[in-house]
């Protein structure tokens, strides 16, 4: 669990909150304390988040968040809406839900995972039951891959034991050492129980830039043929995207058993954003900061961004990632 809960709860119940990414030694040391106060769930839940207090997912609320906050991603929105709502409405899923989100930086992958977390737990990414792993931060050294595998299994086992509906987000999969992610293969498979723990209600989300070239190629082909991007179907991308990621030596999914054994439920493509989508991002950001929408400023910020390919200049090369800092310049002017 994560730190930062009510001070009174900590005084009453002892400092036993454990983050998923803390050292395993600390997690194990505190496990006994956790067992002690778990006998008093009503008292504990008055002061801190409890697994049983997760939100009852509203499909309508999730769709509204996706529509209002995620732009230019009709495929991702449809897949996420159907996959997450369907999974959570199933009382006895056969396996954990696994989503692999792919696309260029700034297209909305991290934002989509944030929306999912917020619609399941009130604390969103700060919830005790949502765990974020960043490849370059948590698994930096190739020489330690064996140690990382052991730690990763223990972290996931411990958190799912505490809450079956745990969410695990793996960012920068394209920077993860090949073979490391295969350590969690048993947890994603069609097993009722693994070492006395059931993982069937957990959610695993992988974020990666790998496969972005393939996604862009399809989107550009549609644009050149005069078709609307909304005409792109998942079947136009998903099979080739899975193969592209599997064969990418610079991806954490390179020759991964997770793909080979079909344990990833959906490969979700995030399309490169166009000029109009950048304007949508800027407009919403202005509104969220309490500013009156100024279309002149919105256009100026969007026009400062760079686009590709070199000749056509159709897609933004950074998406919505840097528009907010550009916006700061005009709002402070």
Short mmCIF file of C-alpha atoms in Angstrom, two decimals:
data_model
loop_
_atom_site.label_atom_id
_atom_site.label_comp_id
_atom_site.label_asym_id
_atom_site.label_seq_id
_atom_site.Cartn_x
_atom_site.Cartn_y
_atom_site.Cartn_z
CA UNK A 1 0.00 0.00 0.00
CA UNK A 2 1.06 3.59 -0.43
CA UNK A 3 2.06 6.12 2.18
CA UNK A 4 0.33 9.39 2.95
CA UNK A 5 -2.90 8.23 4.62
CA UNK A 6 -4.49 9.85 7.65
CA UNK A 7 -2.13 10.32 10.56
CA UNK A 8 -4.70 8.96 12.98
CA UNK A 9 -4.95 5.75 11.01
CA UNK A 10 -1.22 5.34 11.16
CA UNK A 11 -1.20 5.86 14.92
CA UNK A 12 -4.02 3.39 15.46
CA UNK A 13 -3.05 0.75 13.02
CA UNK A 14 0.77 1.00 12.71
CA UNK A 15 2.87 2.11 9.74
CA UNK A 16 2.21 -0.94 7.59
CA UNK A 17 1.45 0.60 4.28
CA UNK A 18 3.71 -0.85 1.59
CA UNK A 19 4.27 0.48 -1.90
CA UNK A 20 4.47 -2.01 -4.73
CA UNK A 21 7.86 -0.69 -5.72
CA UNK A 22 9.45 -0.69 -2.27
CA UNK A 23 12.22 -3.18 -1.42
CA UNK A 24 10.95 -6.68 -0.91
CA UNK A 25 12.59 -6.96 2.50
CA UNK A 26 10.43 -4.13 3.80
CA UNK A 27 7.30 -5.62 2.25
CA UNK A 28 7.89 -8.96 3.94
CA UNK A 29 8.73 -7.38 7.28
CA UNK A 30 5.45 -5.49 7.31
CA UNK A 31 3.33 -8.41 6.18
CA UNK A 32 2.91 -9.61 9.76
CA UNK A 33 1.66 -6.23 10.91
CA UNK A 34 -0.80 -6.15 8.02
CA UNK A 35 -2.17 -9.53 9.11
CA UNK A 36 -2.66 -8.22 12.64
CA UNK A 37 -4.86 -5.27 11.82
CA UNK A 38 -6.73 -6.91 8.98
CA UNK A 39 -8.91 -8.40 11.71
CA UNK A 40 -10.31 -4.91 12.23
CA UNK A 41 -11.36 -3.95 8.69
CA UNK A 42 -14.18 -1.60 9.64
CA UNK A 43 -11.93 0.44 11.89
CA UNK A 44 -9.12 0.54 9.37
CA UNK A 45 -11.38 1.48 6.46
CA UNK A 46 -12.58 4.56 8.33
CA UNK A 47 -9.16 6.09 7.85
CA UNK A 48 -7.60 4.48 4.81
CA UNK A 49 -8.52 3.07 1.43
CA UNK A 50 -9.70 -0.54 1.40
CA UNK A 51 -9.76 -2.98 -1.50
CA UNK A 52 -13.48 -3.62 -1.00
CA UNK A 53 -14.17 0.08 -1.44
CA UNK A 54 -13.37 0.12 -5.15
CA UNK A 55 -15.86 1.96 -7.30
CA UNK A 56 -18.62 0.19 -9.12
CA UNK A 57 -17.54 1.00 -12.66
CA UNK A 58 -19.98 3.11 -14.63
CA UNK A 59 -19.65 2.42 -18.34
CA UNK A 60 -21.25 5.79 -19.05
CA UNK A 61 -18.77 7.64 -16.81
CA UNK A 62 -15.81 5.85 -18.38
CA UNK A 63 -17.05 6.68 -21.87
CA UNK A 64 -17.57 10.33 -20.91
CA UNK A 65 -14.01 10.58 -19.58
CA UNK A 66 -12.58 8.98 -22.70
CA UNK A 67 -14.62 11.25 -24.98
CA UNK A 68 -13.76 14.43 -23.09
CA UNK A 69 -10.08 13.77 -22.40
CA UNK A 70 -8.68 11.52 -25.12
CA UNK A 71 -8.56 13.01 -28.60
CA UNK A 72 -8.08 11.42 -32.02
CA UNK A 73 -8.13 7.88 -30.64
CA UNK A 74 -11.38 6.26 -31.74
CA UNK A 75 -9.83 2.78 -31.74
CA UNK A 76 -8.29 3.07 -28.28
CA UNK A 77 -11.47 4.50 -26.78
CA UNK A 78 -13.64 1.71 -28.15
CA UNK A 79 -11.29 -1.08 -27.09
CA UNK A 80 -10.71 0.33 -23.60
CA UNK A 81 -14.39 0.99 -22.98
CA UNK A 82 -15.52 -2.49 -24.02
CA UNK A 83 -12.58 -4.39 -22.53
CA UNK A 84 -12.57 -2.71 -19.10
CA UNK A 85 -16.34 -2.55 -18.61
CA UNK A 86 -16.78 -6.13 -19.83
CA UNK A 87 -14.00 -7.44 -17.61
CA UNK A 88 -15.23 -5.72 -14.45
CA UNK A 89 -18.80 -6.88 -15.01
CA UNK A 90 -17.64 -10.51 -15.18
CA UNK A 91 -17.72 -12.03 -11.65
CA UNK A 92 -15.50 -14.96 -12.68
CA UNK A 93 -12.99 -13.98 -15.38
CA UNK A 94 -10.81 -16.79 -16.71
CA UNK A 95 -7.64 -14.69 -16.67
CA UNK A 96 -6.45 -11.17 -15.81
CA UNK A 97 -7.22 -8.37 -18.25
CA UNK A 98 -4.07 -7.47 -20.20
CA UNK A 99 -3.92 -4.40 -22.42
CA UNK A 100 -0.86 -3.33 -24.39
CA UNK A 101 -1.03 0.32 -25.52
CA UNK A 102 1.21 1.33 -28.41
CA UNK A 103 1.96 4.62 -30.16
CA UNK A 104 4.22 7.64 -30.32
CA UNK A 105 4.92 9.80 -27.28
CA UNK A 106 2.14 12.29 -26.59
CA UNK A 107 -0.69 10.31 -28.19
CA UNK A 108 -2.42 9.55 -24.88
CA UNK A 109 -1.22 6.14 -23.64
CA UNK A 110 -0.35 7.32 -20.12
CA UNK A 111 -3.47 9.44 -20.02
CA UNK A 112 -5.62 6.45 -20.96
CA UNK A 113 -4.15 4.35 -18.14
CA UNK A 114 -4.83 7.25 -15.76
CA UNK A 115 -8.47 7.36 -16.87
CA UNK A 116 -8.84 3.62 -16.32
CA UNK A 117 -7.37 3.85 -12.81
CA UNK A 118 -9.56 6.82 -11.86
CA UNK A 119 -12.71 5.03 -12.95
CA UNK A 120 -11.91 1.99 -10.80
CA UNK A 121 -10.35 3.61 -7.73
CA UNK A 122 -11.10 7.05 -6.36
CA UNK A 123 -7.41 7.71 -5.83
CA UNK A 124 -6.59 6.84 -9.42
CA UNK A 125 -2.85 6.42 -9.89
CA UNK A 126 -2.37 7.31 -6.21
CA UNK A 127 -4.55 4.45 -5.04
CA UNK A 128 -2.98 1.81 -2.83
CA UNK A 129 -4.07 -0.77 -5.39
CA UNK A 130 -2.65 0.82 -8.54
CA UNK A 131 1.04 0.11 -9.09
CA UNK A 132 3.24 1.85 -11.66
CA UNK A 133 6.53 0.39 -12.88
CA UNK A 134 8.81 2.48 -15.10
CA UNK A 135 11.41 0.40 -16.94
CA UNK A 136 14.29 2.88 -16.78
CA UNK A 137 13.62 3.66 -13.10
CA UNK A 138 12.81 0.30 -11.56
CA UNK A 139 14.77 -2.03 -13.86
CA UNK A 140 17.77 0.02 -15.05
CA UNK A 141 20.60 -2.55 -15.17
CA UNK A 142 20.65 -5.52 -17.56
CA UNK A 143 23.09 -7.30 -15.26
CA UNK A 144 20.42 -7.47 -12.54
CA UNK A 145 17.69 -9.05 -14.66
CA UNK A 146 17.54 -12.24 -12.55
CA UNK A 147 17.09 -10.20 -9.39
CA UNK A 148 14.45 -8.05 -11.09
CA UNK A 149 12.48 -11.13 -12.12
CA UNK A 150 12.38 -12.41 -8.55
CA UNK A 151 11.41 -9.00 -7.17
CA UNK A 152 8.74 -8.48 -9.81
CA UNK A 153 7.08 -11.79 -9.02
CA UNK A 154 7.15 -11.07 -5.29
CA UNK A 155 5.79 -7.53 -5.72
CA UNK A 156 2.89 -8.71 -7.84
CA UNK A 157 2.15 -11.75 -5.64
CA UNK A 158 2.14 -9.61 -2.50
CA UNK A 159 -0.12 -6.92 -3.91
CA UNK A 160 -2.63 -9.30 -5.48
CA UNK A 161 -2.74 -11.22 -2.20
CA UNK A 162 -3.72 -7.94 -0.52
CA UNK A 163 -6.24 -7.00 -3.23
CA UNK A 164 -7.37 -9.27 -6.05
CA UNK A 165 -8.45 -6.26 -8.13
CA UNK A 166 -4.96 -4.75 -8.27
CA UNK A 167 -3.88 -2.76 -11.32
CA UNK A 168 -0.31 -2.96 -12.62
CA UNK A 169 0.95 -0.44 -15.19
CA UNK A 170 4.29 -1.03 -16.94
CA UNK A 171 5.56 2.10 -18.66
CA UNK A 172 8.42 2.26 -21.20
CA UNK A 173 8.06 -1.35 -22.30
CA UNK A 174 10.17 -0.43 -25.32
CA UNK A 175 13.04 0.26 -22.90
CA UNK A 176 12.62 -2.85 -20.75
CA UNK A 177 15.27 -5.56 -20.94
CA UNK A 178 14.15 -8.42 -23.17
CA UNK A 179 13.01 -11.46 -21.22
CA UNK A 180 12.24 -9.63 -17.97
CA UNK A 181 8.50 -9.32 -18.49
CA UNK A 182 8.23 -13.07 -19.11
CA UNK A 183 8.67 -13.49 -15.35
CA UNK A 184 5.00 -12.60 -14.88
CA UNK A 185 3.74 -15.05 -17.52
CA UNK A 186 2.25 -17.49 -14.94
CA UNK A 187 0.17 -14.65 -13.48
CA UNK A 188 -1.38 -13.80 -16.87
CA UNK A 189 -2.19 -17.35 -17.92
CA UNK A 190 -5.44 -19.29 -17.63
CA UNK A 191 -4.78 -20.64 -14.13
CA UNK A 192 -7.33 -20.57 -11.33
CA UNK A 193 -4.59 -20.31 -8.72
CA UNK A 194 -0.80 -19.92 -8.76
CA UNK A 195 0.90 -20.69 -5.44
CA UNK A 196 -2.41 -20.29 -3.61
CA UNK A 197 -3.11 -16.88 -5.16
CA UNK A 198 -5.68 -16.11 -7.87
CA UNK A 199 -4.71 -13.39 -10.36
CA UNK A 200 -7.86 -13.62 -12.48
CA UNK A 201 -9.32 -10.29 -11.33
CA UNK A 202 -6.14 -8.24 -11.74
CA UNK A 203 -5.51 -5.79 -14.58
CA UNK A 204 -2.16 -5.43 -16.37
CA UNK A 205 -1.51 -2.46 -18.68
CA UNK A 206 1.64 -2.16 -20.79
CA UNK A 207 2.70 1.14 -22.40
CA UNK A 208 5.15 1.24 -25.29
CA UNK A 209 6.39 3.28 -28.23
CA UNK A 210 7.20 0.02 -30.03
CA UNK A 211 5.04 -0.51 -33.09
CA UNK A 212 4.44 3.22 -33.56
CA UNK A 213 5.98 3.11 -37.03
CA UNK A 214 3.51 0.46 -38.15
CA UNK A 215 0.60 2.45 -36.74
CA UNK A 216 1.77 5.58 -38.54
CA UNK A 217 2.14 3.71 -41.84
CA UNK A 218 -1.48 2.55 -41.72
CA UNK A 219 -2.76 5.99 -40.69
CA UNK A 220 -0.77 7.66 -43.48
CA UNK A 221 -2.02 5.17 -46.08
CA UNK A 222 -5.60 5.99 -45.11
CA UNK A 223 -4.88 9.72 -45.34
CA UNK A 224 -3.24 9.39 -48.77
CA UNK A 225 -6.20 7.40 -50.07
CA UNK A 226 -8.59 10.15 -48.96
CA UNK A 227 -10.17 8.09 -46.18
CA UNK A 228 -11.04 9.42 -42.74
CA UNK A 229 -8.91 8.14 -39.85
CA UNK A 230 -12.15 7.09 -38.14
CA UNK A 231 -12.53 4.47 -40.89
CA UNK A 232 -9.49 2.60 -39.56
CA UNK A 233 -10.57 -0.63 -37.86
CA UNK A 234 -8.74 -2.59 -35.21
CA UNK A 235 -8.33 -5.48 -37.66
CA UNK A 236 -6.35 -3.12 -39.92
CA UNK A 237 -3.66 -2.83 -37.27
CA UNK A 238 -3.74 -5.33 -34.42
CA UNK A 239 -2.32 -8.47 -36.10
CA UNK A 240 0.58 -6.62 -37.77
CA UNK A 241 1.17 -4.59 -34.59
CA UNK A 242 1.54 -7.75 -32.48
CA UNK A 243 4.03 -9.22 -34.95
CA UNK A 244 5.96 -5.95 -35.15
CA UNK A 245 6.32 -5.73 -31.38
CA UNK A 246 7.21 -9.42 -31.02
CA UNK A 247 10.04 -9.08 -33.56
CA UNK A 248 11.35 -5.74 -32.30
CA UNK A 249 14.72 -6.38 -30.64
CA UNK A 250 14.51 -3.01 -28.92
CA UNK A 251 11.27 -3.92 -27.15
CA UNK A 252 10.67 -5.62 -23.82
CA UNK A 253 8.25 -7.83 -25.73
CA UNK A 254 10.94 -9.19 -28.06
CA UNK A 255 10.09 -12.88 -28.55
CA UNK A 256 8.05 -12.69 -25.36
CA UNK A 257 6.04 -15.68 -24.19
CA UNK A 258 3.25 -13.25 -23.31
CA UNK A 259 2.70 -12.69 -27.04
CA UNK A 260 3.66 -16.19 -28.16
CA UNK A 261 1.08 -17.69 -25.78
CA UNK A 262 -1.60 -15.11 -26.70
CA UNK A 263 -1.82 -13.81 -23.14
CA UNK A 264 -2.22 -10.17 -24.13
CA UNK A 265 -5.91 -9.60 -24.72
CA UNK A 266 -5.65 -6.44 -26.83
CA UNK A 267 -2.89 -4.61 -28.66
CA UNK A 268 -4.31 -1.10 -28.64
CA UNK A 269 -2.99 1.30 -31.29
CA UNK A 270 -2.79 5.02 -30.52
CA UNK A 271 -2.83 6.96 -33.78
CA UNK A 272 -0.49 9.92 -34.38
CA UNK A 273 -2.29 13.19 -33.70
CA UNK A 274 -3.17 15.83 -36.28
CA UNK A 275 -3.30 19.61 -36.00
CA UNK A 276 -6.99 19.59 -35.04
CA UNK A 277 -6.33 17.20 -32.16
CA UNK A 278 -3.61 19.44 -30.75
CA UNK A 279 -6.12 22.30 -30.68
CA UNK A 280 -8.51 20.07 -28.73
CA UNK A 281 -5.80 19.34 -26.14
CA UNK A 282 -4.94 23.02 -25.77
CA UNK A 283 -8.60 24.04 -25.48
CA UNK A 284 -9.30 21.56 -22.68
CA UNK A 285 -6.12 22.57 -20.86
CA UNK A 286 -7.13 26.23 -20.92
CA UNK A 287 -10.52 25.35 -19.52
CA UNK A 288 -9.03 23.16 -16.79
CA UNK A 289 -6.82 26.09 -15.68
CA UNK A 290 -9.84 28.37 -15.43
CA UNK A 291 -8.97 30.56 -18.43
CA UNK A 292 -11.48 31.77 -20.95
CA UNK A 293 -10.96 29.88 -24.19
CA UNK A 294 -9.04 32.04 -26.65
CA UNK A 295 -9.04 30.51 -30.13
CA UNK A 296 -6.28 32.86 -31.26
CA UNK A 297 -3.93 31.55 -28.56
CA UNK A 298 -4.97 27.98 -29.30
CA UNK A 299 -4.06 28.40 -32.97
CA UNK A 300 -0.74 30.07 -32.17
CA UNK A 301 0.33 27.27 -29.84
CA UNK A 302 -0.72 24.54 -32.30
CA UNK A 303 1.11 26.24 -35.15
CA UNK A 304 4.38 26.19 -33.18
CA UNK A 305 4.40 22.40 -33.14
CA UNK A 306 6.28 20.38 -35.74
CA UNK A 307 4.74 17.76 -38.03
CA UNK A 308 5.76 14.76 -40.13
CA UNK A 309 6.34 13.26 -42.70
CA UNK A 310 8.59 15.97 -44.08
CA UNK A 311 6.55 16.57 -47.22
CA UNK A 312 2.98 15.94 -46.07
CA UNK A 313 3.31 17.31 -42.51
CA UNK A 314 0.16 15.49 -41.39
CA UNK A 315 1.00 14.23 -37.91
CA UNK A 316 2.44 15.96 -34.84
CA UNK A 317 5.80 14.47 -33.85
CA UNK A 318 5.25 15.13 -30.15
CA UNK A 319 1.48 14.93 -29.86
CA UNK A 320 0.04 16.76 -26.88
CA UNK A 321 3.18 16.18 -24.80
CA UNK A 322 4.65 19.68 -25.08
CA UNK A 323 1.66 21.87 -25.94
CA UNK A 324 1.12 22.67 -22.27
CA UNK A 325 4.55 24.25 -21.83
CA UNK A 326 4.01 26.18 -25.06
CA UNK A 327 0.69 27.34 -23.66
CA UNK A 328 2.39 28.66 -20.52
CA UNK A 329 4.33 31.15 -22.64
CA UNK A 330 1.18 32.75 -24.02
CA UNK A 331 -0.78 32.66 -20.78
CA UNK A 332 2.06 34.40 -18.91
CA UNK A 333 2.54 36.97 -21.65
#
